[in-house]
Amino acid sequence: MNLLQRIDRWGETHHPKWIDGLRILLGLVLMWKGIQFVQNIDLLKARITEQPFLTVVAFWVAHLIVFAHFVGGLLIALGMITRVAVIANIPILIGAVFFVNSPTHLFSVHSELALSILVLFLLLFFLVEGSGKLSVDDYIRRHPEKTPV
């Protein structure tokens, strides 16, 4: 049994119900941020072009961030291919923590550094934990399709 299978089995056996609520809330927060980025796409592109190594690809990075947050948030909230959605969002949150949010604005009124760190921590947690009992993944696992003979 390889490491990923052992992590998946551990996540299935050690999963209280309240964690599913936390996973759904995380997915909704990511979707909300994706919607906010769509509404302010020009501001997002301007913020990305502040980083000299991303200036050329700012348009694509901005749209990738919106797509990963919205679709990944929806998949995380539904508990459908949760680990794939989490993996798609982790690089974006690492970029938000280390490149976008400056450390000096931690205690300012409109700082989102604390939210970014919290969401990154939760993404790492659900990468290990998985989707849980209240999820599409668990439903598919419990109700396998009948294979034609």
mmCIF file of N, CA and C in Angstrom:
data_model
loop_
_atom_site.group_PDB
_atom_site.id
_atom_site.type_symbol
_atom_site.label_atom_id
_atom_site.label_comp_id
_atom_site.label_asym_id
_atom_site.label_seq_id
_atom_site.Cartn_x
_atom_site.Cartn_y
_atom_site.Cartn_z
ATOM 1 N N MET A 1 0.857 -1.171 0.000
ATOM 2 C CA MET A 1 0.000 0.000 0.000
ATOM 3 C C MET A 1 0.904 1.236 0.000
ATOM 4 N N ASN A 2 0.695 2.112 -0.979
ATOM 5 C CA ASN A 2 1.562 3.283 -1.052
ATOM 6 C C ASN A 2 1.093 4.387 -0.098
ATOM 7 N N LEU A 3 1.845 5.434 -0.034
ATOM 8 C CA LEU A 3 1.602 6.514 0.925
ATOM 9 C C LEU A 3 0.246 7.188 0.699
ATOM 10 N N LEU A 4 -0.121 7.461 -0.544
ATOM 11 C CA LEU A 4 -1.394 8.123 -0.808
ATOM 12 C C LEU A 4 -2.582 7.268 -0.380
ATOM 13 N N GLN A 5 -2.498 5.971 -0.573
ATOM 14 C CA GLN A 5 -3.585 5.090 -0.141
ATOM 15 C C GLN A 5 -3.692 5.064 1.377
ATOM 16 N N ARG A 6 -2.548 5.071 2.057
ATOM 17 C CA ARG A 6 -2.581 5.093 3.522
ATOM 18 C C ARG A 6 -3.153 6.403 4.045
ATOM 19 N N ILE A 7 -2.800 7.518 3.417
ATOM 20 C CA ILE A 7 -3.349 8.821 3.817
ATOM 21 C C ILE A 7 -4.856 8.835 3.585
ATOM 22 N N ASP A 8 -5.300 8.307 2.446
ATOM 23 C CA ASP A 8 -6.733 8.268 2.138
ATOM 24 C C ASP A 8 -7.480 7.396 3.136
ATOM 25 N N ARG A 9 -6.942 6.248 3.456
ATOM 26 C CA ARG A 9 -7.601 5.350 4.426
ATOM 27 C C ARG A 9 -7.665 6.005 5.808
ATOM 28 N N TRP A 10 -6.585 6.668 6.226
ATOM 29 C CA TRP A 10 -6.584 7.340 7.523
ATOM 30 C C TRP A 10 -7.639 8.447 7.529
ATOM 31 N N GLY A 11 -7.719 9.217 6.424
ATOM 32 C CA GLY A 11 -8.701 10.292 6.347
ATOM 33 C C GLY A 11 -10.131 9.790 6.409
ATOM 34 N N GLU A 12 -10.382 8.601 5.855
ATOM 35 C CA GLU A 12 -11.739 8.038 5.886
ATOM 36 C C GLU A 12 -12.123 7.565 7.278
ATOM 37 N N THR A 13 -11.173 7.032 8.033
ATOM 38 C CA THR A 13 -11.498 6.483 9.351
ATOM 39 C C THR A 13 -11.479 7.520 10.461
ATOM 40 N N HIS A 14 -10.833 8.651 10.261
ATOM 41 C CA HIS A 14 -10.721 9.690 11.290
ATOM 42 C C HIS A 14 -11.355 10.989 10.787
ATOM 43 N N HIS A 15 -12.648 10.979 10.563
ATOM 44 C CA HIS A 15 -13.286 12.145 9.961
ATOM 45 C C HIS A 15 -14.609 12.471 10.661
ATOM 46 N N PRO A 16 -14.601 13.400 11.636
ATOM 47 C CA PRO A 16 -15.865 13.801 12.268
ATOM 48 C C PRO A 16 -16.731 14.619 11.305
ATOM 49 N N LYS A 17 -18.024 14.681 11.589
ATOM 50 C CA LYS A 17 -18.991 15.355 10.698
ATOM 51 C C LYS A 17 -18.759 16.865 10.599
ATOM 52 N N TRP A 18 -18.304 17.513 11.690
ATOM 53 C CA TRP A 18 -18.145 18.964 11.660
ATOM 54 C C TRP A 18 -17.061 19.393 10.673
ATOM 55 N N ILE A 19 -16.154 18.476 10.355
ATOM 56 C CA ILE A 19 -15.106 18.806 9.387
ATOM 57 C C ILE A 19 -15.706 18.957 7.989
ATOM 58 N N ASP A 20 -16.791 18.221 7.715
ATOM 59 C CA ASP A 20 -17.468 18.399 6.429
ATOM 60 C C ASP A 20 -18.034 19.807 6.310
ATOM 61 N N GLY A 21 -18.581 20.324 7.392
ATOM 62 C CA GLY A 21 -19.070 21.706 7.389
ATOM 63 C C GLY A 21 -17.948 22.697 7.141
ATOM 64 N N LEU A 22 -16.791 22.441 7.720
ATOM 65 C CA LEU A 22 -15.628 23.296 7.501
ATOM 66 C C LEU A 22 -15.182 23.235 6.046
ATOM 67 N N ARG A 23 -15.207 22.037 5.442
ATOM 68 C CA ARG A 23 -14.842 21.879 4.039
ATOM 69 C C ARG A 23 -15.806 22.641 3.141
ATOM 70 N N ILE A 24 -17.103 22.558 3.437
ATOM 71 C CA ILE A 24 -18.099 23.268 2.643
ATOM 72 C C ILE A 24 -17.896 24.775 2.776
ATOM 73 N N LEU A 25 -17.632 25.244 3.986
ATOM 74 C CA LEU A 25 -17.379 26.671 4.209
ATOM 75 C C LEU A 25 -16.131 27.131 3.452
ATOM 76 N N LEU A 26 -15.083 26.328 3.464
ATOM 77 C CA LEU A 26 -13.865 26.659 2.717
ATOM 78 C C LEU A 26 -14.173 26.778 1.231
ATOM 79 N N GLY A 27 -14.936 25.848 0.696
ATOM 80 C CA GLY A 27 -15.307 25.909 -0.718
ATOM 81 C C GLY A 27 -16.110 27.151 -1.047
ATOM 82 N N LEU A 28 -17.031 27.518 -0.164
ATOM 83 C CA LEU A 28 -17.838 28.720 -0.388
ATOM 84 C C LEU A 28 -16.993 29.990 -0.318
ATOM 85 N N VAL A 29 -16.016 30.023 0.594
ATOM 86 C CA VAL A 29 -15.115 31.184 0.686
ATOM 87 C C VAL A 29 -14.294 31.312 -0.590
ATOM 88 N N LEU A 30 -13.786 30.187 -1.106
ATOM 89 C CA LEU A 30 -13.012 30.238 -2.350
ATOM 90 C C LEU A 30 -13.888 30.694 -3.525
ATOM 91 N N MET A 31 -15.121 30.220 -3.572
ATOM 92 C CA MET A 31 -16.026 30.671 -4.633
ATOM 93 C C MET A 31 -16.310 32.165 -4.504
ATOM 94 N N TRP A 32 -16.510 32.633 -3.272
ATOM 95 C CA TRP A 32 -16.758 34.055 -3.033
ATOM 96 C C TRP A 32 -15.569 34.897 -3.502
ATOM 97 N N LYS A 33 -14.353 34.436 -3.193
ATOM 98 C CA LYS A 33 -13.163 35.167 -3.639
ATOM 99 C C LYS A 33 -13.053 35.141 -5.163
ATOM 100 N N GLY A 34 -13.415 34.012 -5.778
ATOM 101 C CA GLY A 34 -13.408 33.942 -7.234
ATOM 102 C C GLY A 34 -14.369 34.942 -7.846
ATOM 103 N N ILE A 35 -15.558 35.080 -7.255
ATOM 104 C CA ILE A 35 -16.538 36.055 -7.740
ATOM 105 C C ILE A 35 -16.024 37.477 -7.535
ATOM 106 N N GLN A 36 -15.387 37.730 -6.391
ATOM 107 C CA GLN A 36 -14.804 39.052 -6.153
ATOM 108 C C GLN A 36 -13.731 39.372 -7.184
ATOM 109 N N PHE A 37 -12.914 38.374 -7.536
ATOM 110 C CA PHE A 37 -11.871 38.595 -8.535
ATOM 111 C C PHE A 37 -12.468 38.858 -9.914
ATOM 112 N N VAL A 38 -13.578 38.219 -10.253
ATOM 113 C CA VAL A 38 -14.236 38.483 -11.530
ATOM 114 C C VAL A 38 -14.747 39.913 -11.564
ATOM 115 N N GLN A 39 -15.309 40.374 -10.474
ATOM 116 C CA GLN A 39 -15.838 41.732 -10.421
ATOM 117 C C GLN A 39 -14.731 42.777 -10.482
ATOM 118 N N ASN A 40 -13.534 42.422 -10.051
ATOM 119 C CA ASN A 40 -12.404 43.360 -10.029
ATOM 120 C C ASN A 40 -11.225 42.797 -10.810
ATOM 121 N N ILE A 41 -11.472 42.252 -12.009
ATOM 122 C CA ILE A 41 -10.425 41.576 -12.766
ATOM 123 C C ILE A 41 -9.303 42.541 -13.164
ATOM 124 N N ASP A 42 -9.636 43.794 -13.460
ATOM 125 C CA ASP A 42 -8.597 44.754 -13.834
ATOM 126 C C ASP A 42 -7.678 45.053 -12.657
ATOM 127 N N LEU A 43 -8.251 45.173 -11.482
ATOM 128 C CA LEU A 43 -7.449 45.391 -10.277
ATOM 129 C C LEU A 43 -6.564 44.176 -10.000
ATOM 130 N N LEU A 44 -7.108 42.972 -10.218
ATOM 131 C CA LEU A 44 -6.317 41.756 -10.028
ATOM 132 C C LEU A 44 -5.152 41.720 -10.998
ATOM 133 N N LYS A 45 -5.399 42.046 -12.266
ATOM 134 C CA LYS A 45 -4.312 42.061 -13.254
ATOM 135 C C LYS A 45 -3.257 43.107 -12.894
ATOM 136 N N ALA A 46 -3.712 44.270 -12.412
ATOM 137 C CA ALA A 46 -2.761 45.310 -12.007
ATOM 138 C C ALA A 46 -1.918 44.841 -10.828
ATOM 139 N N ARG A 47 -2.550 44.133 -9.900
ATOM 140 C CA ARG A 47 -1.815 43.620 -8.740
ATOM 141 C C ARG A 47 -0.801 42.563 -9.158
ATOM 142 N N ILE A 48 -1.157 41.743 -10.136
ATOM 143 C CA ILE A 48 -0.233 40.706 -10.623
ATOM 144 C C ILE A 48 0.942 41.336 -11.357
ATOM 145 N N THR A 49 0.711 42.404 -12.139
ATOM 146 C CA THR A 49 1.799 43.037 -12.886
ATOM 147 C C THR A 49 2.784 43.762 -11.974
ATOM 148 N N GLU A 50 2.447 43.934 -10.699
ATOM 149 C CA GLU A 50 3.409 44.511 -9.754
ATOM 150 C C GLU A 50 4.604 43.586 -9.558
ATOM 151 N N GLN A 51 4.394 42.299 -9.770
ATOM 152 C CA GLN A 51 5.493 41.330 -9.671
ATOM 153 C C GLN A 51 6.201 41.297 -11.027
ATOM 154 N N PRO A 52 7.489 41.643 -11.077
ATOM 155 C CA PRO A 52 8.170 41.778 -12.369
ATOM 156 C C PRO A 52 8.202 40.492 -13.196
ATOM 157 N N PHE A 53 8.235 39.346 -12.561
ATOM 158 C CA PHE A 53 8.335 38.101 -13.315
ATOM 159 C C PHE A 53 6.976 37.626 -13.831
ATOM 160 N N LEU A 54 5.883 38.285 -13.458
ATOM 161 C CA LEU A 54 4.550 37.890 -13.920
ATOM 162 C C LEU A 54 3.912 38.907 -14.866
ATOM 163 N N THR A 55 4.617 39.973 -15.205
ATOM 164 C CA THR A 55 4.037 41.048 -16.001
ATOM 165 C C THR A 55 3.539 40.551 -17.352
ATOM 166 N N VAL A 56 4.295 39.708 -18.008
ATOM 167 C CA VAL A 56 3.950 39.251 -19.351
ATOM 168 C C VAL A 56 2.707 38.359 -19.348
ATOM 169 N N VAL A 57 2.533 37.580 -18.316
ATOM 170 C CA VAL A 57 1.443 36.606 -18.279
ATOM 171 C C VAL A 57 0.323 37.017 -17.318
ATOM 172 N N ALA A 58 0.213 38.297 -17.015
ATOM 173 C CA ALA A 58 -0.770 38.763 -16.028
ATOM 174 C C ALA A 58 -2.196 38.405 -16.415
ATOM 175 N N PHE A 59 -2.534 38.531 -17.698
ATOM 176 C CA PHE A 59 -3.887 38.199 -18.150
ATOM 177 C C PHE A 59 -4.209 36.737 -17.860
ATOM 178 N N TRP A 60 -3.301 35.850 -18.218
ATOM 179 C CA TRP A 60 -3.536 34.410 -18.043
ATOM 180 C C TRP A 60 -3.543 34.012 -16.576
ATOM 181 N N VAL A 61 -2.653 34.586 -15.804
ATOM 182 C CA VAL A 61 -2.597 34.271 -14.373
ATOM 183 C C VAL A 61 -3.877 34.739 -13.683
ATOM 184 N N ALA A 62 -4.362 35.909 -14.038
ATOM 185 C CA ALA A 62 -5.592 36.426 -13.427
ATOM 186 C C ALA A 62 -6.771 35.498 -13.716
ATOM 187 N N HIS A 63 -6.887 35.051 -14.945
ATOM 188 C CA HIS A 63 -7.991 34.164 -15.291
ATOM 189 C C HIS A 63 -7.817 32.769 -14.685
ATOM 190 N N LEU A 64 -6.593 32.321 -14.554
ATOM 191 C CA LEU A 64 -6.331 31.042 -13.893
ATOM 192 C C LEU A 64 -6.730 31.108 -12.415
ATOM 193 N N ILE A 65 -6.428 32.220 -11.767
ATOM 194 C CA ILE A 65 -6.793 32.399 -10.360
ATOM 195 C C ILE A 65 -8.307 32.379 -10.194
ATOM 196 N N VAL A 66 -9.008 33.093 -11.060
ATOM 197 C CA VAL A 66 -10.469 33.127 -10.987
ATOM 198 C C VAL A 66 -11.043 31.730 -11.199
ATOM 199 N N PHE A 67 -10.565 31.033 -12.226
ATOM 200 C CA PHE A 67 -11.072 29.694 -12.528
ATOM 201 C C PHE A 67 -10.791 28.724 -11.390
ATOM 202 N N ALA A 68 -9.567 28.721 -10.882
ATOM 203 C CA ALA A 68 -9.208 27.788 -9.806
ATOM 204 C C ALA A 68 -10.001 28.072 -8.545
ATOM 205 N N HIS A 69 -10.195 29.339 -8.218
ATOM 206 C CA HIS A 69 -10.957 29.669 -7.009
ATOM 207 C C HIS A 69 -12.430 29.297 -7.164
ATOM 208 N N PHE A 70 -13.025 29.653 -8.295
ATOM 209 C CA PHE A 70 -14.460 29.409 -8.434
ATOM 210 C C PHE A 70 -14.758 27.922 -8.624
ATOM 211 N N VAL A 71 -14.137 27.308 -9.604
ATOM 212 C CA VAL A 71 -14.417 25.888 -9.869
ATOM 213 C C VAL A 71 -13.857 25.011 -8.749
ATOM 214 N N GLY A 72 -12.645 25.324 -8.283
ATOM 215 C CA GLY A 72 -12.076 24.562 -7.174
ATOM 216 C C GLY A 72 -12.901 24.701 -5.913
ATOM 217 N N GLY A 73 -13.397 25.902 -5.640
ATOM 218 C CA GLY A 73 -14.259 26.107 -4.476
ATOM 219 C C GLY A 73 -15.549 25.324 -4.579
ATOM 220 N N LEU A 74 -16.129 25.291 -5.778
ATOM 221 C CA LEU A 74 -17.346 24.506 -5.985
ATOM 222 C C LEU A 74 -17.077 23.017 -5.757
ATOM 223 N N LEU A 75 -15.975 22.509 -6.307
ATOM 224 C CA LEU A 75 -15.639 21.096 -6.132
ATOM 225 C C LEU A 75 -15.343 20.765 -4.674
ATOM 226 N N ILE A 76 -14.661 21.665 -3.977
ATOM 227 C CA ILE A 76 -14.366 21.436 -2.558
ATOM 228 C C ILE A 76 -15.663 21.451 -1.752
ATOM 229 N N ALA A 77 -16.548 22.386 -2.029
ATOM 230 C CA ALA A 77 -17.815 22.460 -1.295
ATOM 231 C C ALA A 77 -18.661 21.213 -1.524
ATOM 232 N N LEU A 78 -18.653 20.697 -2.744
ATOM 233 C CA LEU A 78 -19.418 19.489 -3.045
ATOM 234 C C LEU A 78 -18.716 18.215 -2.570
ATOM 235 N N GLY A 79 -17.424 18.310 -2.327
ATOM 236 C CA GLY A 79 -16.670 17.128 -1.950
ATOM 237 C C GLY A 79 -16.422 16.238 -3.154
ATOM 238 N N MET A 80 -16.187 16.829 -4.281
ATOM 239 C CA MET A 80 -15.989 16.094 -5.531
ATOM 240 C C MET A 80 -14.561 16.331 -6.002
ATOM 241 N N ILE A 81 -13.821 15.266 -6.182
ATOM 242 C CA ILE A 81 -12.379 15.315 -6.473
ATOM 243 C C ILE A 81 -11.705 16.420 -5.651
ATOM 244 N N THR A 82 -11.913 16.334 -4.363
ATOM 245 C CA THR A 82 -11.485 17.372 -3.426
ATOM 246 C C THR A 82 -9.983 17.592 -3.461
ATOM 247 N N ARG A 83 -9.229 16.529 -3.452
ATOM 248 C CA ARG A 83 -7.769 16.682 -3.402
ATOM 249 C C ARG A 83 -7.230 17.336 -4.665
ATOM 250 N N VAL A 84 -7.821 17.073 -5.812
ATOM 251 C CA VAL A 84 -7.396 17.727 -7.059
ATOM 252 C C VAL A 84 -7.699 19.219 -6.994
ATOM 253 N N ALA A 85 -8.877 19.572 -6.511
ATOM 254 C CA ALA A 85 -9.246 20.982 -6.378
ATOM 255 C C ALA A 85 -8.346 21.695 -5.375
ATOM 256 N N VAL A 86 -7.992 20.995 -4.305
ATOM 257 C CA VAL A 86 -7.096 21.574 -3.303
ATOM 258 C C VAL A 86 -5.716 21.812 -3.907
ATOM 259 N N ILE A 87 -5.212 20.828 -4.642
ATOM 260 C CA ILE A 87 -3.888 20.963 -5.268
ATOM 261 C C ILE A 87 -3.876 22.127 -6.264
ATOM 262 N N ALA A 88 -4.980 22.361 -6.959
ATOM 263 C CA ALA A 88 -5.061 23.482 -7.899
ATOM 264 C C ALA A 88 -5.038 24.828 -7.183
ATOM 265 N N ASN A 89 -5.531 24.887 -5.950
ATOM 266 C CA ASN A 89 -5.605 26.155 -5.227
ATOM 267 C C ASN A 89 -4.389 26.440 -4.350
ATOM 268 N N ILE A 90 -3.628 25.429 -3.981
ATOM 269 C CA ILE A 90 -2.483 25.648 -3.087
ATOM 270 C C ILE A 90 -1.440 26.608 -3.676
ATOM 271 N N PRO A 91 -1.004 26.471 -4.947
ATOM 272 C CA PRO A 91 -0.017 27.438 -5.457
ATOM 273 C C PRO A 91 -0.532 28.876 -5.462
ATOM 274 N N ILE A 92 -1.813 29.052 -5.697
ATOM 275 C CA ILE A 92 -2.389 30.397 -5.702
ATOM 276 C C ILE A 92 -2.334 31.002 -4.307
ATOM 277 N N LEU A 93 -2.659 30.207 -3.294
ATOM 278 C CA LEU A 93 -2.623 30.718 -1.918
ATOM 279 C C LEU A 93 -1.197 30.940 -1.447
ATOM 280 N N ILE A 94 -0.258 30.120 -1.894
ATOM 281 C CA ILE A 94 1.150 30.367 -1.552
ATOM 282 C C ILE A 94 1.586 31.693 -2.157
ATOM 283 N N GLY A 95 1.179 31.930 -3.404
ATOM 284 C CA GLY A 95 1.480 33.224 -4.030
ATOM 285 C C GLY A 95 0.826 34.378 -3.301
ATOM 286 N N ALA A 96 -0.396 34.173 -2.814
ATOM 287 C CA ALA A 96 -1.086 35.238 -2.089
ATOM 288 C C ALA A 96 -0.391 35.542 -0.773
ATOM 289 N N VAL A 97 0.081 34.516 -0.094
ATOM 290 C CA VAL A 97 0.729 34.730 1.208
ATOM 291 C C VAL A 97 2.091 35.377 1.039
ATOM 292 N N PHE A 98 2.906 34.892 0.108
ATOM 293 C CA PHE A 98 4.292 35.344 0.030
ATOM 294 C C PHE A 98 4.533 36.503 -0.923
ATOM 295 N N PHE A 99 3.708 36.659 -1.967
ATOM 296 C CA PHE A 99 3.993 37.694 -2.951
ATOM 297 C C PHE A 99 3.000 38.843 -2.920
ATOM 298 N N VAL A 100 1.741 38.569 -2.743
ATOM 299 C CA VAL A 100 0.732 39.615 -2.855
ATOM 300 C C VAL A 100 0.560 40.365 -1.544
ATOM 301 N N ASN A 101 0.328 39.656 -0.452
ATOM 302 C CA ASN A 101 0.126 40.296 0.843
ATOM 303 C C ASN A 101 1.482 40.567 1.484
ATOM 304 N N SER A 102 1.746 41.826 1.725
ATOM 305 C CA SER A 102 3.019 42.142 2.363
ATOM 306 C C SER A 102 2.914 41.895 3.869
ATOM 307 N N PRO A 103 3.989 41.455 4.488
ATOM 308 C CA PRO A 103 3.944 41.150 5.916
ATOM 309 C C PRO A 103 3.661 42.354 6.809
ATOM 310 N N THR A 104 3.897 43.554 6.319
ATOM 311 C CA THR A 104 3.686 44.726 7.168
ATOM 312 C C THR A 104 2.221 45.076 7.335
ATOM 313 N N HIS A 105 1.332 44.505 6.516
ATOM 314 C CA HIS A 105 -0.092 44.837 6.594
ATOM 315 C C HIS A 105 -0.892 43.800 7.364
ATOM 316 N N LEU A 106 -0.249 43.050 8.236
ATOM 317 C CA LEU A 106 -0.932 41.973 8.949
ATOM 318 C C LEU A 106 -2.062 42.501 9.820
ATOM 319 N N PHE A 107 -1.862 43.613 10.461
ATOM 320 C CA PHE A 107 -2.868 44.112 11.388
ATOM 321 C C PHE A 107 -3.650 45.309 10.843
ATOM 322 N N SER A 108 -3.562 45.582 9.561
ATOM 323 C CA SER A 108 -4.352 46.683 9.008
ATOM 324 C C SER A 108 -5.806 46.255 8.852
ATOM 325 N N VAL A 109 -6.674 47.221 8.668
ATOM 326 C CA VAL A 109 -8.109 46.956 8.649
ATOM 327 C C VAL A 109 -8.506 46.084 7.460
ATOM 328 N N HIS A 110 -7.940 46.316 6.293
ATOM 329 C CA HIS A 110 -8.350 45.596 5.087
ATOM 330 C C HIS A 110 -7.347 44.522 4.673
ATOM 331 N N SER A 111 -6.491 44.094 5.548
ATOM 332 C CA SER A 111 -5.518 43.075 5.210
ATOM 333 C C SER A 111 -6.194 41.719 5.043
ATOM 334 N N GLU A 112 -5.786 41.003 4.038
ATOM 335 C CA GLU A 112 -6.318 39.668 3.824
ATOM 336 C C GLU A 112 -5.226 38.622 4.028
ATOM 337 N N LEU A 113 -4.110 39.024 4.608
ATOM 338 C CA LEU A 113 -3.035 38.078 4.852
ATOM 339 C C LEU A 113 -3.479 36.989 5.811
ATOM 340 N N ALA A 114 -4.177 37.361 6.872
ATOM 341 C CA ALA A 114 -4.633 36.359 7.841
ATOM 342 C C ALA A 114 -5.607 35.382 7.183
ATOM 343 N N LEU A 115 -6.513 35.887 6.353
ATOM 344 C CA LEU A 115 -7.443 35.013 5.637
ATOM 345 C C LEU A 115 -6.696 34.101 4.677
ATOM 346 N N SER A 116 -5.703 34.628 3.982
ATOM 347 C CA SER A 116 -4.922 33.812 3.050
ATOM 348 C C SER A 116 -4.174 32.704 3.778
ATOM 349 N N ILE A 117 -3.605 33.017 4.928
ATOM 350 C CA ILE A 117 -2.886 32.006 5.707
ATOM 351 C C ILE A 117 -3.853 30.943 6.219
ATOM 352 N N LEU A 118 -5.012 31.366 6.703
ATOM 353 C CA LEU A 118 -6.011 30.419 7.187
ATOM 354 C C LEU A 118 -6.492 29.494 6.063
ATOM 355 N N VAL A 119 -6.790 30.058 4.903
ATOM 356 C CA VAL A 119 -7.257 29.251 3.776
ATOM 357 C C VAL A 119 -6.157 28.303 3.313
ATOM 358 N N LEU A 120 -4.907 28.763 3.277
ATOM 359 C CA LEU A 120 -3.796 27.881 2.906
ATOM 360 C C LEU A 120 -3.671 26.729 3.894
ATOM 361 N N PHE A 121 -3.776 27.016 5.177
ATOM 362 C CA PHE A 121 -3.724 25.956 6.195
ATOM 363 C C PHE A 121 -4.864 24.960 5.991
ATOM 364 N N LEU A 122 -6.076 25.458 5.747
ATOM 365 C CA LEU A 122 -7.218 24.564 5.539
ATOM 366 C C LEU A 122 -7.062 23.737 4.265
ATOM 367 N N LEU A 123 -6.503 24.327 3.221
ATOM 368 C CA LEU A 123 -6.264 23.560 1.999
ATOM 369 C C LEU A 123 -5.283 22.421 2.258
ATOM 370 N N LEU A 124 -4.218 22.707 2.994
ATOM 371 C CA LEU A 124 -3.257 21.650 3.326
ATOM 372 C C LEU A 124 -3.910 20.579 4.194
ATOM 373 N N PHE A 125 -4.785 20.997 5.108
ATOM 374 C CA PHE A 125 -5.490 20.056 5.959
ATOM 375 C C PHE A 125 -6.376 19.129 5.125
ATOM 376 N N PHE A 126 -7.145 19.691 4.193
ATOM 377 C CA PHE A 126 -8.046 18.872 3.381
ATOM 378 C C PHE A 126 -7.312 18.096 2.296
ATOM 379 N N LEU A 127 -6.091 18.478 1.994
ATOM 380 C CA LEU A 127 -5.275 17.649 1.113
ATOM 381 C C LEU A 127 -5.010 16.300 1.767
ATOM 382 N N VAL A 128 -4.775 16.311 3.071
ATOM 383 C CA VAL A 128 -4.553 15.074 3.817
ATOM 384 C C VAL A 128 -5.873 14.419 4.191
ATOM 385 N N GLU A 129 -6.823 15.210 4.668
ATOM 386 C CA GLU A 129 -8.071 14.688 5.221
ATOM 387 C C GLU A 129 -8.995 14.113 4.157
ATOM 388 N N GLY A 130 -9.056 14.734 3.010
ATOM 389 C CA GLY A 130 -9.962 14.260 1.968
ATOM 390 C C GLY A 130 -11.331 14.890 2.084
ATOM 391 N N SER A 131 -12.292 14.303 1.398
ATOM 392 C CA SER A 131 -13.604 14.929 1.279
ATOM 393 C C SER A 131 -14.568 14.599 2.402
ATOM 394 N N GLY A 132 -14.491 13.447 3.010
ATOM 395 C CA GLY A 132 -15.362 13.127 4.135
ATOM 396 C C GLY A 132 -16.624 12.393 3.745
ATOM 397 N N LYS A 133 -17.505 12.226 4.731
ATOM 398 C CA LYS A 133 -18.729 11.435 4.550
ATOM 399 C C LYS A 133 -19.815 12.184 3.781
ATOM 400 N N LEU A 134 -19.935 13.490 3.980
ATOM 401 C CA LEU A 134 -20.952 14.279 3.289
ATOM 402 C C LEU A 134 -20.370 14.852 2.002
ATOM 403 N N SER A 135 -20.144 13.983 1.026
ATOM 404 C CA SER A 135 -19.504 14.430 -0.198
ATOM 405 C C SER A 135 -19.940 13.570 -1.378
ATOM 406 N N VAL A 136 -19.747 14.102 -2.547
ATOM 407 C CA VAL A 136 -20.028 13.358 -3.769
ATOM 408 C C VAL A 136 -19.062 12.177 -3.885
ATOM 409 N N ASP A 137 -17.808 12.389 -3.508
ATOM 410 C CA ASP A 137 -16.829 11.295 -3.557
ATOM 411 C C ASP A 137 -17.272 10.109 -2.714
ATOM 412 N N ASP A 138 -17.753 10.358 -1.509
ATOM 413 C CA ASP A 138 -18.189 9.271 -0.642
ATOM 414 C C ASP A 138 -19.435 8.597 -1.201
ATOM 415 N N TYR A 139 -20.344 9.374 -1.774
ATOM 416 C CA TYR A 139 -21.541 8.800 -2.375
ATOM 417 C C TYR A 139 -21.162 7.859 -3.525
ATOM 418 N N ILE A 140 -20.234 8.297 -4.365
ATOM 419 C CA ILE A 140 -19.792 7.460 -5.482
ATOM 420 C C ILE A 140 -19.096 6.208 -4.964
ATOM 421 N N ARG A 141 -18.323 6.351 -3.890
ATOM 422 C CA ARG A 141 -17.648 5.199 -3.296
ATOM 423 C C ARG A 141 -18.643 4.180 -2.746
ATOM 424 N N ARG A 142 -19.705 4.678 -2.121
ATOM 425 C CA ARG A 142 -20.705 3.774 -1.521
ATOM 426 C C ARG A 142 -21.665 3.187 -2.532
ATOM 427 N N HIS A 143 -21.874 3.858 -3.663
ATOM 428 C CA HIS A 143 -22.811 3.401 -4.678
ATOM 429 C C HIS A 143 -22.089 3.230 -6.018
ATOM 430 N N PRO A 144 -21.266 2.225 -6.136
ATOM 431 C CA PRO A 144 -20.547 2.052 -7.411
ATOM 432 C C PRO A 144 -21.516 1.692 -8.526
ATOM 433 N N GLU A 145 -21.210 2.186 -9.691
ATOM 434 C CA GLU A 145 -22.055 1.870 -10.842
ATOM 435 C C GLU A 145 -21.915 0.402 -11.194
ATOM 436 N N LYS A 146 -22.993 -0.157 -11.665
ATOM 437 C CA LYS A 146 -22.940 -1.556 -12.089
ATOM 438 C C LYS A 146 -22.239 -1.619 -13.436
ATOM 439 N N THR A 147 -21.230 -2.415 -13.507
ATOM 440 C CA THR A 147 -20.490 -2.522 -14.754
ATOM 441 C C THR A 147 -21.194 -3.504 -15.684
ATOM 442 N N PRO A 148 -21.349 -3.155 -16.954
ATOM 443 C CA PRO A 148 -21.988 -4.077 -17.892
ATOM 444 C C PRO A 148 -21.087 -5.284 -18.147
ATOM 445 N N VAL A 149 -21.725 -6.426 -18.315
ATOM 446 C CA VAL A 149 -20.986 -7.666 -18.538
ATOM 447 C C VAL A 149 -20.665 -7.841 -19.983
#
